[in-house]
mmCIF file of C-alpha atoms and ligand atoms in Angstrom:
data_model
loop_
_atom_site.group_PDB
_atom_site.id
_atom_site.type_symbol
_atom_site.label_atom_id
_atom_site.label_comp_id
_atom_site.label_asym_id
_atom_site.label_seq_id
_atom_site.Cartn_x
_atom_site.Cartn_y
_atom_site.Cartn_z
ATOM 1 C CA UNK A 1 75.453 98.802 112.733
ATOM 2 C CA UNK A 2 78.856 97.984 111.285
ATOM 3 C CA UNK A 3 82.397 98.695 112.519
ATOM 4 C CA UNK A 4 84.772 101.152 110.882
ATOM 5 C CA UNK A 5 87.934 103.152 111.399
ATOM 6 C CA UNK A 6 87.032 106.843 111.051
ATOM 7 C CA UNK A 7 88.982 110.065 111.367
ATOM 8 C CA UNK A 8 87.267 113.108 112.844
ATOM 9 C CA UNK A 9 90.291 115.356 112.322
ATOM 10 C CA UNK A 10 93.581 115.170 110.432
ATOM 11 C CA UNK A 11 96.734 114.104 112.276
ATOM 12 C CA UNK A 12 98.907 111.121 113.206
ATOM 13 C CA UNK A 13 97.789 107.477 113.462
ATOM 14 C CA UNK A 14 96.105 108.321 116.813
ATOM 15 C CA UNK A 15 93.262 110.169 115.032
ATOM 16 C CA UNK A 16 91.942 106.868 113.673
ATOM 17 C CA UNK A 17 89.022 105.721 115.810
ATOM 18 C CA UNK A 18 87.437 102.228 115.766
ATOM 19 C CA UNK A 19 83.705 102.819 116.161
ATOM 20 C CA UNK A 20 80.174 101.795 115.257
ATOM 21 C CA UNK A 21 78.690 103.344 112.145
ATOM 22 C CA UNK A 22 75.254 102.713 110.640
ATOM 23 C CA UNK A 23 75.216 99.936 108.032
ATOM 24 C CA UNK A 24 74.687 101.755 104.731
ATOM 25 C CA UNK A 25 71.901 100.876 102.271
ATOM 26 C CA UNK A 26 72.849 100.508 98.585
ATOM 27 C CA UNK A 27 71.095 103.094 96.416
ATOM 28 C CA UNK A 28 70.674 103.037 92.623
ATOM 29 C CA UNK A 29 73.906 101.931 90.943
ATOM 30 C CA UNK A 30 75.441 100.811 94.236
ATOM 31 C CA UNK A 31 76.372 97.561 95.974
ATOM 32 C CA UNK A 32 76.779 96.706 99.664
ATOM 33 C CA UNK A 33 79.808 94.525 100.261
ATOM 34 C CA UNK A 34 81.181 92.658 103.249
ATOM 35 C CA UNK A 35 84.944 93.073 103.346
ATOM 36 C CA UNK A 36 87.076 89.971 103.880
ATOM 37 C CA UNK A 37 90.300 91.986 103.547
ATOM 38 C CA UNK A 38 91.230 95.643 103.067
ATOM 39 C CA UNK A 39 94.389 96.979 101.422
ATOM 40 C CA UNK A 40 96.753 99.397 103.174
ATOM 41 C CA UNK A 41 98.207 102.080 100.913
ATOM 42 C CA UNK A 42 100.332 105.160 101.318
ATOM 43 C CA UNK A 43 97.429 107.268 100.034
ATOM 44 C CA UNK A 44 95.587 106.332 103.272
ATOM 45 C CA UNK A 45 98.356 108.163 105.155
ATOM 46 C CA UNK A 46 97.941 111.248 102.925
ATOM 47 C CA UNK A 47 94.177 111.423 103.626
ATOM 48 C CA UNK A 48 94.712 110.818 107.350
ATOM 49 C CA UNK A 49 97.466 113.455 107.677
ATOM 50 C CA UNK A 50 95.641 116.036 105.570
ATOM 51 C CA UNK A 51 98.208 116.146 102.709
ATOM 52 C CA UNK A 52 95.248 115.153 100.508
ATOM 53 C CA UNK A 53 92.069 117.007 101.394
ATOM 54 C CA UNK A 54 89.232 114.859 102.764
ATOM 55 C CA UNK A 55 85.875 115.354 101.011
ATOM 56 C CA UNK A 56 84.401 115.866 104.512
ATOM 57 C CA UNK A 57 84.772 114.775 108.140
ATOM 58 C CA UNK A 58 84.250 112.365 109.765
ATOM 59 C CA UNK A 59 85.780 110.206 107.037
ATOM 60 C CA UNK A 60 86.276 106.471 106.603
ATOM 61 C CA UNK A 61 89.657 106.314 104.854
ATOM 62 C CA UNK A 62 90.855 103.357 102.755
ATOM 63 C CA UNK A 63 90.559 102.872 99.004
ATOM 64 C CA UNK A 64 90.997 99.172 98.352
ATOM 65 C CA UNK A 65 89.320 95.968 99.410
ATOM 66 C CA UNK A 66 87.970 92.545 98.557
ATOM 67 C CA UNK A 67 84.861 90.780 99.783
ATOM 68 C CA UNK A 68 81.414 89.460 99.001
ATOM 69 C CA UNK A 69 78.358 91.294 97.666
ATOM 70 C CA UNK A 70 75.588 91.338 100.308
ATOM 71 C CA UNK A 71 73.009 93.443 98.456
ATOM 72 C CA UNK A 72 72.652 95.590 95.356
ATOM 73 C CA UNK A 73 70.608 98.699 94.640
ATOM 74 C CA UNK A 74 67.733 98.842 92.163
ATOM 75 C CA UNK A 75 68.913 98.604 88.509
ATOM 76 C CA UNK A 76 72.275 96.978 89.294
ATOM 77 C CA UNK A 77 72.747 94.052 86.897
ATOM 78 C CA UNK A 78 76.320 93.213 87.848
ATOM 79 C CA UNK A 79 77.761 92.132 90.209
ATOM 80 C CA UNK A 80 75.173 89.860 91.846
ATOM 81 C CA UNK A 81 74.572 89.049 95.508
ATOM 82 C CA UNK A 82 77.151 86.462 96.607
ATOM 83 C CA UNK A 83 79.789 87.417 94.014
ATOM 84 C CA UNK A 84 83.420 87.677 95.137
ATOM 85 C CA UNK A 85 84.601 91.186 94.213
ATOM 86 C CA UNK A 86 87.507 93.600 94.628
ATOM 87 C CA UNK A 87 88.107 97.288 93.973
ATOM 88 C CA UNK A 88 90.545 100.175 94.163
ATOM 89 C CA UNK A 89 89.632 103.833 94.312
ATOM 90 C CA UNK A 90 86.597 104.997 96.267
ATOM 91 C CA UNK A 91 87.192 106.175 99.859
ATOM 92 C CA UNK A 92 85.332 104.320 102.631
ATOM 93 C CA UNK A 93 87.416 101.149 102.760
ATOM 94 C CA UNK A 94 88.325 100.825 106.446
ATOM 95 C CA UNK A 95 84.965 99.274 107.342
ATOM 96 C CA UNK A 96 83.544 95.826 107.921
ATOM 97 C CA UNK A 97 80.787 96.549 105.387
ATOM 98 C CA UNK A 98 80.586 99.363 102.851
ATOM 99 C CA UNK A 99 78.528 100.705 99.984
ATOM 100 C CA UNK A 100 80.312 101.378 96.709
ATOM 101 C CA UNK A 101 79.407 102.285 93.113
ATOM 102 C CA UNK A 102 78.812 98.918 91.439
ATOM 103 C CA UNK A 103 80.744 99.980 88.331
ATOM 104 C CA UNK A 104 83.934 100.249 90.405
ATOM 105 C CA UNK A 105 83.816 96.557 91.365
ATOM 106 C CA UNK A 106 85.485 93.781 89.435
ATOM 107 C CA UNK A 107 84.825 90.097 89.964
ATOM 108 C CA UNK A 108 87.706 88.411 91.730
ATOM 109 C CA UNK A 109 88.829 85.190 89.985
ATOM 110 C CA UNK A 110 88.299 82.115 92.192
ATOM 111 C CA UNK A 111 92.035 81.357 92.127
ATOM 112 C CA UNK A 112 92.847 84.677 93.840
ATOM 113 C CA UNK A 113 92.243 84.851 97.605
ATOM 114 C CA UNK A 114 90.528 87.819 99.267
ATOM 115 C CA UNK A 115 93.818 88.764 100.981
ATOM 116 C CA UNK A 116 95.714 88.789 97.689
ATOM 117 C CA UNK A 117 92.860 90.635 95.991
ATOM 118 C CA UNK A 118 92.831 93.332 98.665
ATOM 119 C CA UNK A 119 96.625 93.598 98.559
ATOM 120 C CA UNK A 120 96.993 93.870 94.813
ATOM 121 C CA UNK A 121 94.219 95.985 93.357
ATOM 122 C CA UNK A 122 95.445 99.535 93.998
ATOM 123 C CA UNK A 123 99.160 98.751 93.823
ATOM 124 C CA UNK A 124 98.806 96.304 90.923
ATOM 125 C CA UNK A 125 96.529 98.469 88.768
ATOM 126 C CA UNK A 126 98.997 101.291 89.392
ATOM 127 C CA UNK A 127 101.948 99.152 88.316
ATOM 128 C CA UNK A 128 100.012 98.133 85.189
ATOM 129 C CA UNK A 129 99.293 101.646 83.978
ATOM 130 C CA UNK A 130 102.791 102.899 84.881
ATOM 131 C CA UNK A 131 104.711 100.327 82.840
ATOM 132 C CA UNK A 132 102.157 99.544 80.143
ATOM 133 C CA UNK A 133 100.717 102.985 79.369
ATOM 134 C CA UNK A 134 102.469 105.967 81.035
ATOM 135 C CA UNK A 135 105.683 104.583 79.571
ATOM 136 C CA UNK A 136 105.320 101.306 77.682
ATOM 137 C CA UNK A 137 108.307 99.341 78.951
ATOM 138 C CA UNK A 138 109.837 97.125 76.263
ATOM 139 C CA UNK A 139 112.614 94.515 76.062
ATOM 140 C CA UNK A 140 116.032 96.104 76.403
ATOM 141 C CA UNK A 141 114.881 99.141 78.418
ATOM 142 C CA UNK A 142 116.717 99.940 81.633
ATOM 143 C CA UNK A 143 114.435 101.650 84.139
ATOM 144 C CA UNK A 144 114.749 103.143 87.639
ATOM 145 C CA UNK A 145 112.167 102.160 90.280
ATOM 146 C CA UNK A 146 112.147 103.919 93.660
ATOM 147 C CA UNK A 147 110.922 102.211 96.868
ATOM 148 C CA UNK A 148 111.591 98.977 94.987
ATOM 149 C CA UNK A 149 110.862 96.744 97.998
ATOM 150 C CA UNK A 150 107.517 98.440 98.720
ATOM 151 C CA UNK A 151 104.008 97.468 97.639
ATOM 152 C CA UNK A 152 103.980 99.042 94.178
ATOM 153 C CA UNK A 153 107.757 98.584 93.948
ATOM 154 C CA UNK A 154 107.870 94.776 94.198
ATOM 155 C CA UNK A 155 105.109 94.462 91.603
ATOM 156 C CA UNK A 156 106.906 96.868 89.239
ATOM 157 C CA UNK A 157 110.188 94.953 89.581
ATOM 158 C CA UNK A 158 108.616 91.590 88.725
ATOM 159 C CA UNK A 159 106.406 92.834 85.904
ATOM 160 C CA UNK A 160 109.096 94.983 84.249
ATOM 161 C CA UNK A 161 111.554 92.099 84.341
ATOM 162 C CA UNK A 162 108.913 89.909 82.684
ATOM 163 C CA UNK A 163 108.572 92.563 79.937
ATOM 164 C CA UNK A 164 112.301 92.249 79.268
ATOM 165 C CA UNK A 165 113.517 95.354 81.098
ATOM 166 C CA UNK A 166 116.548 95.740 83.349
ATOM 167 C CA UNK A 167 115.368 97.233 86.644
ATOM 168 C CA UNK A 168 117.539 99.446 88.843
ATOM 169 C CA UNK A 169 115.747 99.421 92.201
ATOM 170 C CA UNK A 170 116.317 102.156 94.780
ATOM 171 C CA UNK A 171 115.847 101.225 98.451
ATOM 172 C CA UNK A 172 116.941 102.372 101.919
ATOM 173 C CA UNK A 173 118.649 99.229 103.275
ATOM 174 C CA UNK A 174 120.625 96.160 102.238
ATOM 175 C CA UNK A 175 117.774 93.947 103.446
ATOM 176 C CA UNK A 176 115.328 95.707 101.146
ATOM 177 C CA UNK A 177 117.877 95.543 98.310
ATOM 178 C CA UNK A 178 117.996 91.771 98.662
ATOM 179 C CA UNK A 179 114.210 91.563 98.548
ATOM 180 C CA UNK A 180 114.043 93.746 95.420
ATOM 181 C CA UNK A 181 116.681 91.609 93.699
ATOM 182 C CA UNK A 182 114.761 88.458 94.622
ATOM 183 C CA UNK A 183 111.756 89.990 92.819
ATOM 184 C CA UNK A 184 113.387 90.957 89.546
ATOM 185 C CA UNK A 185 115.566 94.017 90.146
ATOM 186 C CA UNK A 186 118.829 93.373 88.268
ATOM 187 C CA UNK A 187 120.611 96.131 90.197
ATOM 188 C CA UNK A 188 119.905 97.879 93.476
ATOM 189 C CA UNK A 189 121.105 101.192 94.880
ATOM 190 C CA UNK A 190 120.841 101.898 98.608
ATOM 191 C CA UNK A 191 119.969 105.572 99.174
ATOM 192 C CA UNK A 192 119.718 108.200 96.483
ATOM 193 C CA UNK A 193 122.706 110.488 97.112
ATOM 194 C CA UNK A 194 124.870 108.745 94.495
ATOM 195 C CA UNK A 195 121.983 107.504 92.370
ATOM 196 C CA UNK A 196 122.840 109.318 89.121
ATOM 197 C CA UNK A 197 126.485 108.193 89.344
ATOM 198 C CA UNK A 198 125.375 104.586 89.911
ATOM 199 C CA UNK A 199 122.931 104.741 87.016
ATOM 200 C CA UNK A 200 125.695 106.173 84.823
ATOM 201 C CA UNK A 201 127.986 103.295 85.782
ATOM 202 C CA UNK A 202 125.332 100.609 85.278
ATOM 203 C CA UNK A 203 124.168 101.989 81.905
ATOM 204 C CA UNK A 204 127.675 102.759 80.605
ATOM 205 C CA UNK A 205 126.786 106.443 80.468
ATOM 206 C CA UNK A 206 123.537 106.031 78.486
ATOM 207 C CA UNK A 207 121.271 106.819 81.498
ATOM 208 C CA UNK A 208 117.615 105.669 81.471
ATOM 209 C CA UNK A 209 114.506 106.517 79.425
ATOM 210 C CA UNK A 210 112.173 106.529 82.460
ATOM 211 C CA UNK A 211 112.286 106.919 86.248
ATOM 212 C CA UNK A 212 109.333 105.835 88.413
ATOM 213 C CA UNK A 213 109.575 108.022 91.520
ATOM 214 C CA UNK A 214 107.048 107.521 94.336
ATOM 215 C CA UNK A 215 109.186 109.134 97.033
ATOM 216 C CA UNK A 216 108.718 112.746 95.906
ATOM 217 C CA UNK A 217 110.466 115.603 97.693
ATOM 218 C CA UNK A 218 113.685 113.804 98.724
ATOM 219 C CA UNK A 219 114.416 112.117 95.393
ATOM 220 C CA UNK A 220 112.987 114.346 92.636
ATOM 221 C CA UNK A 221 116.279 116.060 91.741
ATOM 222 C CA UNK A 222 118.293 112.821 91.875
ATOM 223 C CA UNK A 223 115.732 111.127 89.634
ATOM 224 C CA UNK A 224 115.867 113.880 87.013
ATOM 225 C CA UNK A 225 119.648 113.431 86.848
ATOM 226 C CA UNK A 226 119.222 109.744 85.930
ATOM 227 C CA UNK A 227 117.345 110.460 82.696
ATOM 228 C CA UNK A 228 118.700 110.189 79.168
ATOM 229 C CA UNK A 229 117.801 113.044 76.785
ATOM 230 C CA UNK A 230 114.047 112.994 76.008
ATOM 231 C CA UNK A 231 113.557 110.793 79.077
ATOM 232 C CA UNK A 232 110.328 110.653 81.094
ATOM 233 C CA UNK A 233 110.139 111.526 84.784
ATOM 234 C CA UNK A 234 107.118 109.775 86.321
ATOM 235 C CA UNK A 235 106.499 111.400 89.700
ATOM 236 C CA UNK A 236 103.642 109.300 91.066
ATOM 237 C CA UNK A 237 103.856 109.657 94.848
ATOM 238 C CA UNK A 238 104.995 111.692 97.852
ATOM 239 C CA UNK A 239 106.159 109.261 100.546
ATOM 240 C CA UNK A 240 108.799 111.790 101.708
ATOM 241 C CA UNK A 241 106.588 114.838 101.106
ATOM 242 C CA UNK A 242 105.300 116.690 98.045
ATOM 243 C CA UNK A 243 107.691 117.823 95.317
ATOM 244 C CA UNK A 244 108.147 121.620 95.504
ATOM 245 C CA UNK A 245 107.166 123.708 92.464
ATOM 246 C CA UNK A 246 109.385 122.990 89.456
ATOM 247 C CA UNK A 247 110.972 125.535 87.088
ATOM 248 C CA UNK A 248 110.107 123.914 83.739
ATOM 249 C CA UNK A 249 113.090 125.472 81.958
ATOM 250 C CA UNK A 250 115.133 122.897 83.936
ATOM 251 C CA UNK A 251 113.547 120.179 81.762
ATOM 252 C CA UNK A 252 115.085 121.827 78.686
ATOM 253 C CA UNK A 253 118.508 122.249 80.248
ATOM 254 C CA UNK A 254 118.559 118.601 81.385
ATOM 255 C CA UNK A 255 117.853 117.255 77.869
ATOM 256 C CA UNK A 256 114.322 118.089 76.689
ATOM 257 C CA UNK A 257 112.822 115.886 79.375
ATOM 258 C CA UNK A 258 109.158 114.976 79.857
ATOM 259 C CA UNK A 259 107.458 115.112 83.251
ATOM 260 C CA UNK A 260 104.156 113.536 84.289
ATOM 261 C CA UNK A 261 102.279 113.331 87.595
ATOM 262 C CA UNK A 262 99.828 110.467 86.941
ATOM 263 C CA UNK A 263 96.994 109.117 89.098
ATOM 264 C CA UNK A 264 95.215 105.757 88.962
ATOM 265 C CA UNK A 265 91.878 107.599 88.892
ATOM 266 C CA UNK A 266 92.652 109.133 85.491
ATOM 267 C CA UNK A 267 93.689 105.790 84.019
ATOM 268 C CA UNK A 268 90.556 103.979 85.251
ATOM 269 C CA UNK A 269 87.842 106.619 84.796
ATOM 270 C CA UNK A 270 86.246 104.589 82.012
ATOM 271 C CA UNK A 271 84.793 101.243 83.053
ATOM 272 C CA UNK A 272 86.327 99.671 79.922
ATOM 273 C CA UNK A 273 89.811 100.793 81.021
ATOM 274 C CA UNK A 274 89.273 99.446 84.535
ATOM 275 C CA UNK A 275 88.193 96.063 83.149
ATOM 276 C CA UNK A 276 91.105 95.882 80.700
ATOM 277 C CA UNK A 277 93.735 96.811 83.281
ATOM 278 C CA UNK A 278 92.274 94.482 85.915
ATOM 279 C CA UNK A 279 92.149 91.590 83.422
ATOM 280 C CA UNK A 280 95.829 92.087 82.654
ATOM 281 C CA UNK A 281 96.673 92.228 86.338
ATOM 282 C CA UNK A 282 94.700 89.057 87.073
ATOM 283 C CA UNK A 283 96.523 87.341 84.221
ATOM 284 C CA UNK A 284 100.050 88.122 85.467
ATOM 285 C CA UNK A 285 99.111 87.246 89.036
ATOM 286 C CA UNK A 286 97.173 84.105 88.017
ATOM 287 C CA UNK A 287 100.071 82.847 85.874
ATOM 288 C CA UNK A 288 102.605 83.481 88.647
ATOM 289 C CA UNK A 289 104.552 86.123 86.687
ATOM 290 C CA UNK A 290 103.815 88.563 89.504
ATOM 291 C CA UNK A 291 103.659 87.221 93.056
ATOM 292 C CA UNK A 292 101.825 89.477 95.486
ATOM 293 C CA UNK A 293 103.845 89.611 98.673
ATOM 294 C CA UNK A 294 101.519 90.161 101.618
ATOM 295 C CA UNK A 295 104.304 90.677 104.138
ATOM 296 C CA UNK A 296 102.226 92.254 106.937
ATOM 297 C CA UNK A 297 98.711 91.600 108.226
ATOM 298 C CA UNK A 298 96.951 93.665 110.907
ATOM 299 C CA UNK A 299 93.457 93.548 112.377
ATOM 300 C CA UNK A 300 91.400 96.434 110.939
ATOM 301 C CA UNK A 301 90.936 97.839 114.439
ATOM 302 C CA UNK A 302 94.749 98.120 114.671
ATOM 303 C CA UNK A 303 95.033 100.199 111.479
ATOM 304 C CA UNK A 304 96.935 102.844 113.471
ATOM 305 C CA UNK A 305 99.765 100.360 114.048
ATOM 306 C CA UNK A 306 99.791 99.556 110.347
ATOM 307 C CA UNK A 307 100.067 103.252 109.452
ATOM 308 C CA UNK A 308 102.917 103.747 111.928
ATOM 309 C CA UNK A 309 104.825 100.817 110.407
ATOM 310 C CA UNK A 310 104.279 102.052 106.836
ATOM 311 C CA UNK A 311 105.399 105.585 107.649
ATOM 312 C CA UNK A 312 108.461 104.320 109.554
ATOM 313 C CA UNK A 313 109.516 102.388 106.391
ATOM 314 C CA UNK A 314 109.207 99.146 108.349
ATOM 315 C CA UNK A 315 106.964 97.370 105.849
ATOM 316 C CA UNK A 316 107.939 95.577 102.647
ATOM 317 C CA UNK A 317 105.610 94.440 99.869
ATOM 318 C CA UNK A 318 101.885 94.748 100.571
ATOM 319 C CA UNK A 319 99.928 94.991 103.825
ATOM 320 C CA UNK A 320 96.334 93.960 104.482
ATOM 321 C CA UNK A 321 93.874 94.782 107.249
ATOM 322 C CA UNK A 322 91.462 92.041 108.317
ATOM 323 C CA UNK A 323 88.016 93.127 109.656
HETATM 324 P P1 NDP B 1 105.332 101.517 99.887
HETATM 325 O O1 NDP B 1 105.133 100.126 100.340
HETATM 326 O O2 NDP B 1 106.193 101.742 98.690
HETATM 327 O O3 NDP B 1 105.885 102.336 101.120
HETATM 328 C C1 NDP B 1 106.502 103.558 100.935
HETATM 329 C C2 NDP B 1 108.025 103.408 100.777
HETATM 330 O O4 NDP B 1 108.552 104.666 100.382
HETATM 331 C C3 NDP B 1 108.752 103.053 102.048
HETATM 332 O O5 NDP B 1 108.768 101.688 102.340
HETATM 333 C C4 NDP B 1 110.139 103.599 101.781
HETATM 334 O O6 NDP B 1 110.937 102.644 101.085
HETATM 335 C C5 NDP B 1 109.882 104.766 100.806
HETATM 336 N N1 NDP B 1 110.133 106.061 101.445
HETATM 337 C C6 NDP B 1 111.067 106.950 101.056
HETATM 338 N N2 NDP B 1 111.064 108.012 101.843
HETATM 339 C C7 NDP B 1 110.117 107.813 102.787
HETATM 340 C C8 NDP B 1 109.670 108.576 103.888
HETATM 341 N N3 NDP B 1 110.198 109.777 104.203
HETATM 342 N N4 NDP B 1 108.680 108.065 104.651
HETATM 343 C C9 NDP B 1 108.147 106.877 104.365
HETATM 344 N N5 NDP B 1 108.534 106.108 103.308
HETATM 345 C C10 NDP B 1 109.515 106.569 102.524
HETATM 346 O O7 NDP B 1 103.903 102.195 99.661
HETATM 347 P P2 NDP B 1 102.821 101.916 98.511
HETATM 348 O O8 NDP B 1 103.261 100.771 97.675
HETATM 349 O O9 NDP B 1 101.481 101.910 99.124
HETATM 350 O O10 NDP B 1 102.907 103.230 97.662
HETATM 351 C C11 NDP B 1 104.121 103.598 97.034
HETATM 352 C C12 NDP B 1 104.004 104.992 96.516
HETATM 353 O O11 NDP B 1 103.208 105.008 95.355
HETATM 354 C C13 NDP B 1 103.389 106.008 97.486
HETATM 355 O O12 NDP B 1 104.095 107.214 97.372
HETATM 356 C C14 NDP B 1 101.997 106.177 96.923
HETATM 357 O O13 NDP B 1 101.448 107.405 97.223
HETATM 358 C C15 NDP B 1 102.244 106.010 95.445
HETATM 359 N N6 NDP B 1 101.068 105.598 94.693
HETATM 360 C C16 NDP B 1 100.646 106.401 93.675
HETATM 361 C C17 NDP B 1 99.587 106.047 92.896
HETATM 362 C C18 NDP B 1 99.209 106.870 91.726
HETATM 363 O O14 NDP B 1 98.381 106.458 90.926
HETATM 364 N N7 NDP B 1 99.783 108.038 91.561
HETATM 365 C C19 NDP B 1 98.795 104.838 93.208
HETATM 366 C C20 NDP B 1 99.381 104.011 94.237
HETATM 367 C C21 NDP B 1 100.457 104.407 94.970
HETATM 368 P P3 NDP B 1 112.550 102.690 101.347
HETATM 369 O O15 NDP B 1 112.713 102.511 102.828
HETATM 370 O O16 NDP B 1 113.106 101.592 100.533
HETATM 371 O O17 NDP B 1 112.999 104.061 100.875
#
């Protein structure tokens, strides 16, 4: 047997139950891994609450982790037993041991700890595709990043600054503003009610070519108003709730805007893309350009407390769960 946090129904953090589950056997194309650390992400809240539909119940939530390969199924050539690995994507993460498709694992460089690996895969791969592919940030760009002191947010601030961009970070408190500035945000705005006016002031009226909005319902309209003509609205999360249906004629009226709702899954479907993105992430983390801030650690069995903190906006940077 192994230990896992499972949900048997959707609801608040209290639906997460710490229980024994049978240790899975790796089938063809699969690997059994022992987790050393598991990443906490807002998507875990969506699957727990029911905002995102579970493939079935009971469900082991969690989509990010790092650990050691214990066994591989027939025909798996890589990774090998004993390898240090990390992943982002497949559900089933909140467990001491898990089975996973071997082609979703990447080898974790020796210089990167299991905690950092578990903290950075989902949020870091997301930051990579957002600023390198969804909109390729270049020197001289001014960009808006919501939840700038959060997990994805702190990585975006550091990486975009390294690419030569000026980051306007949006946060909910002065304390978080300070943290975002310490990680590369040139400007910070507390709250979003006067966001467009602040962006207008900071950019001298030019507005910005891209907004990265992970907050969703509460900030969508304010974000749209920050864009320059032909600007790109990247709505990549729903921390405040899902964005209601949009009348697309608004995009024309606001300046022929573009709108995308990207997911990490699309950007890493091909193994070659996953390897390329992960290699770039390992490079910026290994060189110190991006520092992964693991600002909270919880025991896996206390995942409910971790969810409550994340939803109450009490966390900053990344959070890991230790089995
Ligand atoms: P964060 O650490 O950023 O935590 C969420 C933050 O959102 C909070 O700290 C808070 O920052 C802000 N927030 C605003 N309104 C609310 C609200 N009503 N309730 C709770 N938080 C709120 O989480 P992650 O780094 O794990 O994820 C960030 C976002 O990115 C999430 O929305 C997630 O779903 C999304 N995401 C999307 C991916 C994709 O591929 N599409 C992949 C990975 C993440 P503040 O207090 O400063 O407002």
